[in-house]
């Protein structure tokens, strides 16, 4: 998903681009959960769309269920999520890539990044191409590396293991060794996926039904007014629960787990643990959720979200059959864990360009993240910045107050990660500004300047923003419940939909315009305070630090902070202030020195 966005961005901006992939048939595969979006993740999908990316359009065309998560809570923590028909999603992604003008696709495995010494390069070395397993050399002035879980990938199912990046697909070997030889710090991470079971073997009457929302809100801003997309037929998901019997089966077989037996050395995702992890870490819990989700319209496969595991297949069958509704479940694909190499993201600049090799950009799970959405967000930024590099222009660097994508990249390159990084709303200081409904307002201009967002998209944003203003003016001129309508809308119990009877003109505005206007009015005071905090932080972001800055010359810095600053090489004082363990007093000393 990082590679798709990166290669499409590069080609659409106008550079001749090659996508080298191990398997053309698996482009865009949803290898784990057949869903796109979620808390903070849905916001990033809309950010990718606002920049001119593809993920939102792919899920709009292939979704089979849509929901707004946290609808009863505030807008800062609401987000869209959709179940996908995973086969249609992958097929459409493949077609989009293959039909893109200026983009070629080639099936092979990259085993080395080619580089040469260059005295003008900041790092002293410059990328010049790649070498494939079959011995083919492709020359390139910029390379975006997106290896997913395949670099030295290895899967585990109980006592069984195999050199694969996904079940049935070989890993990518050779590249990790070459990167280590070039000085890259590498590590091992682990993730996993649950079993898939046959729908006709399940008893849905024992589960809670989870229908989709009545009205679909498309992910792509270009599809906001499409009546076909917003009213399509949806399928249901289901919820069931593990039991103490389930947990006892797992405890009894824990010695057969490669995770607890020492075969797996990579650290797994803290926020998406395997079922055996949950049983060990939460011994007081007598049950855990299991979300039973369809993988598509043309398949019997159902995804058991919450039962990720690396236990042997016989144990998997036993604990699956202990779950209500799954007593007779027929397993079609077993659960498994996968371990793979990643690159320490502290070796990257905020543009996602490597500090060790000019022209090499790295994105997706290669940087230690998890999730399709985090990958896509990095991919489009890497693709844009590879093009910016070739044009001799400044890179696109999104601030933490501008996008979840900015929070994601800043966290990676400033703090690094020792476990698969997943985006949450709690990671963003300014999350009320980073709502899913206003991603177009925040980022379309960046996409337009980069050459990705079309003139039509820019015009649609202008028209929408103008209509929001017109609607607010209408409310300011009318009364509702014996109050000024604009002031009344600020009250928590008043929603704009309830005003239609007294102010029928409201119905002439689209739902997207009504939503944007309502949120801007209701949260005006909070947003104003947040904007004030953003301006204070921007002062630090504007104080840049030279790439070759000598921290030993700054008297008064603690030795620990000096060591961390040298390791991360922050690009400005704002970034320096976010390095884990850096004291405010050290930032004050650094700021004073730089200002002098």
Coordinates of C-alpha atoms in Angstrom, one line a residue, residues 121-472:
X121 CA 25.4 14.6 -1.5
X122 CA 24.6 15.5 2.1
X123 CA 25.3 11.9 3.1
X124 CA 28.4 11.6 0.9
X125 CA 26.6 8.8 -1.1
X126 CA 23.9 8.9 -3.7
X127 CA 21.5 6.2 -4.9
X128 CA 21.9 5.3 -8.6
X129 CA 19.6 2.3 -9.0
X130 CA 18.7 -1.2 -7.9
X131 CA 19.8 -4.8 -8.6
X132 CA 17.3 -7.6 -8.8
X133 CA 17.6 -11.3 -8.0
X134 CA 17.8 -12.2 -11.7
X135 CA 20.8 -9.9 -12.1
X136 CA 19.0 -7.0 -13.8
X137 CA 20.2 -3.5 -13.0
X138 CA 17.8 -0.6 -13.2
X139 CA 19.2 2.9 -13.1
X140 CA 17.3 5.4 -11.1
X141 CA 17.9 8.9 -9.6
X142 CA 15.5 8.2 -6.8
X143 CA 14.4 5.0 -5.1
X144 CA 11.5 4.4 -2.7
X145 CA 11.8 1.2 -0.7
X146 CA 8.6 -0.4 0.5
X147 CA 9.2 -4.0 1.6
X148 CA 6.2 -4.7 3.8
X149 CA 6.7 -7.8 5.9
X150 CA 8.8 -9.5 3.2
X151 CA 12.4 -8.5 3.9
X152 CA 13.9 -11.7 5.4
X153 CA 10.3 -12.7 6.2
X154 CA 9.5 -15.9 8.1
X155 CA 6.1 -17.3 9.1
X156 CA 5.3 -19.4 12.1
X157 CA 2.5 -21.8 12.8
X158 CA 3.3 -23.8 16.0
X159 CA 6.3 -26.0 15.3
X160 CA 6.1 -25.1 11.6
X161 CA 8.0 -22.2 10.1
X162 CA 8.8 -21.2 6.5
X163 CA 10.8 -18.4 4.7
X164 CA 7.7 -16.5 3.6
X165 CA 6.4 -12.9 3.9
X166 CA 2.8 -14.1 3.8
X167 CA 1.3 -17.6 3.9
X168 CA 2.2 -19.2 0.5
X169 CA 4.3 -16.2 -0.7
X170 CA 8.2 -16.3 -0.5
X171 CA 10.0 -13.7 1.5
X172 CA 12.5 -11.3 0.0
X173 CA 16.1 -12.3 0.8
X174 CA 19.4 -10.7 0.2
X175 CA 18.4 -7.0 0.5
X176 CA 18.5 -6.9 4.4
X177 CA 22.1 -8.2 4.4
X178 CA 23.2 -5.6 1.8
X179 CA 21.5 -2.8 3.8
X180 CA 23.4 -3.9 6.9
X181 CA 26.6 -3.8 5.0
X182 CA 25.9 -0.2 3.9
X183 CA 25.6 0.8 7.6
X184 CA 21.8 0.7 8.1
X185 CA 20.6 -0.2 11.6
X186 CA 18.1 -3.0 11.3
X187 CA 15.8 -4.8 13.6
X188 CA 13.2 -7.6 13.7
X189 CA 9.4 -7.1 14.2
X190 CA 6.6 -9.5 14.3
X191 CA 2.9 -9.3 13.4
X192 CA 0.2 -11.9 12.8
X193 CA -3.2 -12.6 11.3
X194 CA -6.1 -14.8 12.5
X195 CA -7.6 -17.9 10.8
X196 CA -10.3 -17.6 8.1
X197 CA -13.3 -19.8 8.4
X198 CA -16.1 -20.9 6.1
X199 CA -19.3 -18.8 6.5
X200 CA -21.7 -21.6 5.9
X201 CA -20.2 -23.5 8.8
X202 CA -21.0 -20.8 11.4
X203 CA -24.0 -20.3 13.6
X204 CA -24.7 -16.5 13.3
X205 CA -27.8 -16.8 15.6
X206 CA -25.4 -17.1 18.6
X207 CA -23.6 -13.9 17.7
X208 CA -24.5 -10.2 17.9
X209 CA -25.2 -8.6 14.5
X210 CA -23.2 -5.5 13.6
X211 CA -24.9 -3.7 10.6
X212 CA -23.4 -0.8 8.7
X213 CA -24.5 2.8 8.9
X214 CA -27.6 3.6 6.9
X215 CA -25.8 6.4 5.0
X216 CA -22.3 5.9 3.6
X217 CA -19.9 8.8 3.8
X218 CA -17.4 8.2 0.9
X219 CA -13.7 8.3 1.9
X220 CA -12.7 10.3 -1.2
X221 CA -13.7 14.0 -1.2
X222 CA -14.3 13.6 -5.0
X223 CA -17.1 11.2 -4.2
X224 CA -19.0 13.2 -1.6
X225 CA -22.0 13.9 -3.8
X226 CA -22.2 10.5 -5.4
X227 CA -25.7 9.1 -4.6
X228 CA -24.9 5.6 -5.8
X229 CA -21.9 5.2 -3.4
X230 CA -23.8 6.7 -0.4
X231 CA -26.9 4.3 -0.7
X232 CA -25.4 1.0 -1.8
X233 CA -26.4 -2.3 -0.2
X234 CA -24.2 -3.4 2.7
X235 CA -23.5 -6.7 4.4
X236 CA -23.3 -7.3 8.2
X237 CA -20.5 -8.2 10.5
X238 CA -20.9 -10.1 13.8
X239 CA -19.6 -10.1 17.3
X240 CA -19.0 -13.1 19.6
X241 CA -16.7 -13.8 22.5
X242 CA -14.0 -16.1 23.8
X243 CA -14.7 -18.0 27.0
X244 CA -12.7 -19.4 30.0
X245 CA -12.7 -22.7 28.0
X246 CA -11.0 -20.9 25.1
X247 CA -8.4 -19.5 27.5
X248 CA -7.7 -22.8 29.2
X249 CA -7.1 -24.5 25.8
X250 CA -4.5 -21.8 25.0
X251 CA -2.8 -22.0 28.5
X252 CA -2.6 -25.7 28.2
X253 CA -0.7 -25.4 24.9
X254 CA 1.4 -22.4 25.6
X255 CA 4.6 -24.4 25.4
X256 CA 3.9 -25.1 21.7
X257 CA 3.7 -21.4 20.9
X258 CA 6.7 -20.1 18.9
X259 CA 6.1 -16.7 20.5
X260 CA 6.6 -18.0 24.1
X261 CA 9.0 -20.8 23.1
X262 CA 11.7 -18.4 21.9
X263 CA 11.5 -19.1 18.1
X264 CA 10.2 -15.6 17.5
X265 CA 12.6 -12.8 18.5
X266 CA 10.8 -9.8 16.9
X267 CA 8.6 -7.6 19.1
X268 CA 4.9 -7.7 18.2
X269 CA 2.3 -5.0 18.2
X270 CA 1.3 -3.9 21.7
X271 CA -2.1 -2.7 20.6
X272 CA -3.1 -5.7 18.4
X273 CA -1.8 -8.7 20.4
X274 CA -2.4 -12.3 19.6
X275 CA -5.0 -14.3 21.5
X276 CA -2.2 -16.1 23.5
X277 CA -0.8 -12.7 24.3
X278 CA -4.1 -11.5 25.6
X279 CA -4.6 -14.6 27.8
X280 CA -1.1 -14.1 29.4
X281 CA -1.3 -10.3 29.7
X282 CA -4.9 -10.1 31.0
X283 CA -5.4 -13.2 33.2
X284 CA -8.4 -11.6 35.0
X285 CA -10.4 -11.2 31.8
X286 CA -12.9 -14.0 31.3
X287 CA -13.6 -13.2 27.7
X288 CA -12.4 -11.2 24.7
X289 CA -14.2 -9.8 21.6
X290 CA -14.2 -11.7 18.4
X291 CA -15.4 -9.8 15.4
X292 CA -16.5 -12.1 12.6
X293 CA -16.1 -10.1 9.3
X294 CA -16.7 -11.2 5.7
X295 CA -13.7 -11.1 3.3
X296 CA -15.8 -10.2 0.3
X297 CA -19.0 -10.9 -1.6
X298 CA -17.7 -13.7 -3.8
X299 CA -16.1 -15.8 -1.1
X300 CA -17.1 -18.0 1.9
X301 CA -14.1 -16.8 3.9
X302 CA -14.8 -15.0 7.2
X303 CA -12.1 -13.1 9.2
X304 CA -11.9 -13.8 12.9
X305 CA -10.7 -10.4 14.1
X306 CA -9.4 -10.8 17.6
X307 CA -8.1 -14.4 17.3
X308 CA -4.7 -13.7 15.8
X309 CA -2.3 -16.6 16.8
X310 CA 0.8 -18.5 16.0
X311 CA -0.3 -21.7 17.9
X312 CA -0.3 -25.1 16.1
X313 CA -3.3 -25.7 13.8
X314 CA -4.8 -28.4 16.0
X315 CA -4.8 -26.0 18.9
X316 CA -6.3 -23.3 16.7
X317 CA -9.2 -25.5 15.8
X318 CA -9.8 -26.4 19.4
X319 CA -10.0 -22.9 20.7
X320 CA -12.0 -21.7 17.7
X321 CA -14.6 -24.4 18.3
X322 CA -14.9 -23.2 21.9
X323 CA -16.3 -19.8 20.8
X324 CA -20.1 -19.4 20.6
X325 CA -21.2 -19.6 16.9
X326 CA -17.9 -21.2 15.8
X327 CA -18.5 -24.7 17.3
X328 CA -18.5 -26.3 13.8
X329 CA -16.3 -23.7 12.0
X330 CA -14.4 -25.1 9.1
X331 CA -10.9 -23.5 9.0
X332 CA -10.0 -22.4 5.4
X333 CA -6.7 -20.7 6.2
X334 CA -4.8 -21.0 9.5
X335 CA -3.6 -18.1 11.7
X336 CA 0.1 -17.4 11.6
X337 CA 2.7 -15.0 12.8
X338 CA 5.3 -13.4 10.5
X339 CA 8.7 -12.0 11.5
X340 CA 10.6 -9.6 9.3
X341 CA 13.3 -7.0 9.0
X342 CA 12.7 -3.3 9.4
X343 CA 15.0 -0.2 9.2
X344 CA 15.4 2.0 12.3
X345 CA 13.5 5.1 11.2
X346 CA 15.8 7.4 13.2
X347 CA 18.0 7.1 10.1
X348 CA 15.5 9.1 8.1
X349 CA 15.0 12.8 7.5
X350 CA 11.5 14.3 7.9
X351 CA 11.1 13.9 4.1
X352 CA 11.5 10.1 4.6
X353 CA 14.8 10.3 2.7
X354 CA 17.6 8.2 4.2
X355 CA 20.4 10.1 6.0
X356 CA 22.9 7.4 4.8
X357 CA 22.1 7.7 1.1
X358 CA 20.8 10.7 -0.9
X359 CA 17.9 9.8 -3.1
X360 CA 16.8 6.7 -1.1
X361 CA 13.3 7.1 0.4
X362 CA 11.8 4.5 2.8
X363 CA 8.1 4.0 3.6
X364 CA 5.6 1.7 5.1
X365 CA 6.3 -1.3 7.3
X366 CA 10.0 -1.0 6.4
X367 CA 10.0 1.9 8.8
X368 CA 8.4 -0.1 11.6
X369 CA 4.8 0.8 11.2
X370 CA 1.7 -1.5 11.1
X371 CA -1.4 -1.1 9.0
X372 CA -2.4 -0.3 5.4
X373 CA -3.3 3.3 6.2
X374 CA 0.0 4.2 7.9
X375 CA 1.8 2.6 4.9
X376 CA -0.2 4.6 2.4
X377 CA 0.3 7.9 4.2
X378 CA 4.1 7.4 4.2
X379 CA 4.0 6.1 0.6
X380 CA 2.4 9.2 -0.9
X381 CA 4.8 11.5 1.0
X382 CA 7.8 9.5 -0.1
X383 CA 6.6 9.5 -3.7
X384 CA 6.0 13.2 -3.7
X385 CA 9.4 13.9 -2.1
X386 CA 11.2 11.7 -4.5
X387 CA 9.8 13.8 -7.2
X388 CA 10.6 17.0 -5.3
X389 CA 14.2 15.8 -5.0
X390 CA 14.5 15.3 -8.7
X391 CA 13.0 18.7 -9.4
X392 CA 15.4 20.4 -7.0
X393 CA 12.6 21.6 -4.8
X394 CA 12.0 21.6 -1.1
X395 CA 10.4 18.4 0.3
X396 CA 6.8 18.2 1.6
X397 CA 7.0 18.1 5.4
X398 CA 3.7 18.0 7.1
X399 CA 3.5 19.5 10.6
X400 CA 1.9 17.7 13.6
X401 CA -0.8 20.4 13.6
X402 CA -1.6 19.8 9.9
X403 CA -2.1 16.0 9.6
X404 CA -2.0 12.7 11.3
X405 CA 0.5 11.9 8.5
X406 CA 2.7 14.6 10.0
X407 CA 2.4 13.1 13.5
X408 CA 3.2 9.7 12.1
X409 CA 6.4 10.7 10.3
X410 CA 7.6 13.0 13.0
X411 CA 7.1 10.2 15.6
X412 CA 9.1 7.8 13.5
X413 CA 12.1 10.0 12.6
X414 CA 12.3 11.7 16.0
X415 CA 11.5 9.0 18.5
X416 CA 12.0 5.8 16.5
X417 CA 10.1 2.6 17.3
X418 CA 11.0 -0.7 18.8
X419 CA 7.6 -2.3 18.1
X420 CA 5.1 -2.0 15.2
X421 CA 3.9 1.6 15.3
X422 CA 0.1 2.1 15.1
X423 CA -1.6 5.5 14.8
X424 CA -4.0 6.6 17.5
X425 CA -5.9 9.9 18.0
X426 CA -4.1 10.1 21.4
X427 CA -0.7 10.6 19.6
X428 CA -1.9 13.9 18.1
X429 CA -1.7 17.1 20.3
X430 CA -4.0 19.0 18.0
X431 CA -6.5 16.3 17.1
X432 CA -9.5 18.6 17.0
X433 CA -7.9 20.3 14.0
X434 CA -7.2 16.9 12.4
X435 CA -10.7 15.7 11.9
X436 CA -11.6 13.4 9.0
X437 CA -14.1 15.9 7.6
X438 CA -11.6 18.7 7.1
X439 CA -8.6 16.8 5.6
X440 CA -9.3 18.4 2.2
X441 CA -9.2 21.9 3.7
X442 CA -5.9 21.0 5.4
X443 CA -4.0 19.3 2.6
X444 CA -5.5 19.8 -0.9
X445 CA -3.3 22.9 -1.5
X446 CA -0.2 20.8 -0.8
X447 CA -1.3 18.1 -3.3
X448 CA -2.1 20.8 -5.9
X449 CA 1.3 22.4 -5.5
X450 CA 3.0 19.0 -5.8
X451 CA 1.1 18.3 -9.0
X452 CA -1.1 15.5 -7.7
X453 CA -4.4 17.1 -6.7
X454 CA -6.3 18.2 -9.8
X455 CA -7.7 21.6 -10.6
X456 CA -11.1 20.1 -10.4
X457 CA -10.4 18.9 -6.8
X458 CA -9.1 22.4 -5.9
X459 CA -12.2 24.0 -7.4
X460 CA -14.5 21.6 -5.4
X461 CA -12.7 22.6 -2.2
X462 CA -13.1 26.3 -3.0
X463 CA -16.8 25.8 -3.7
X464 CA -17.4 23.7 -0.6
X465 CA -15.5 26.3 1.6
X466 CA -17.6 29.1 0.1
X467 CA -20.8 27.2 0.8
X468 CA -19.8 26.6 4.4
X469 CA -19.4 30.3 4.8
X470 CA -22.8 31.0 3.2
X471 CA -24.5 28.5 5.5
X472 CA -23.0 30.1 8.6

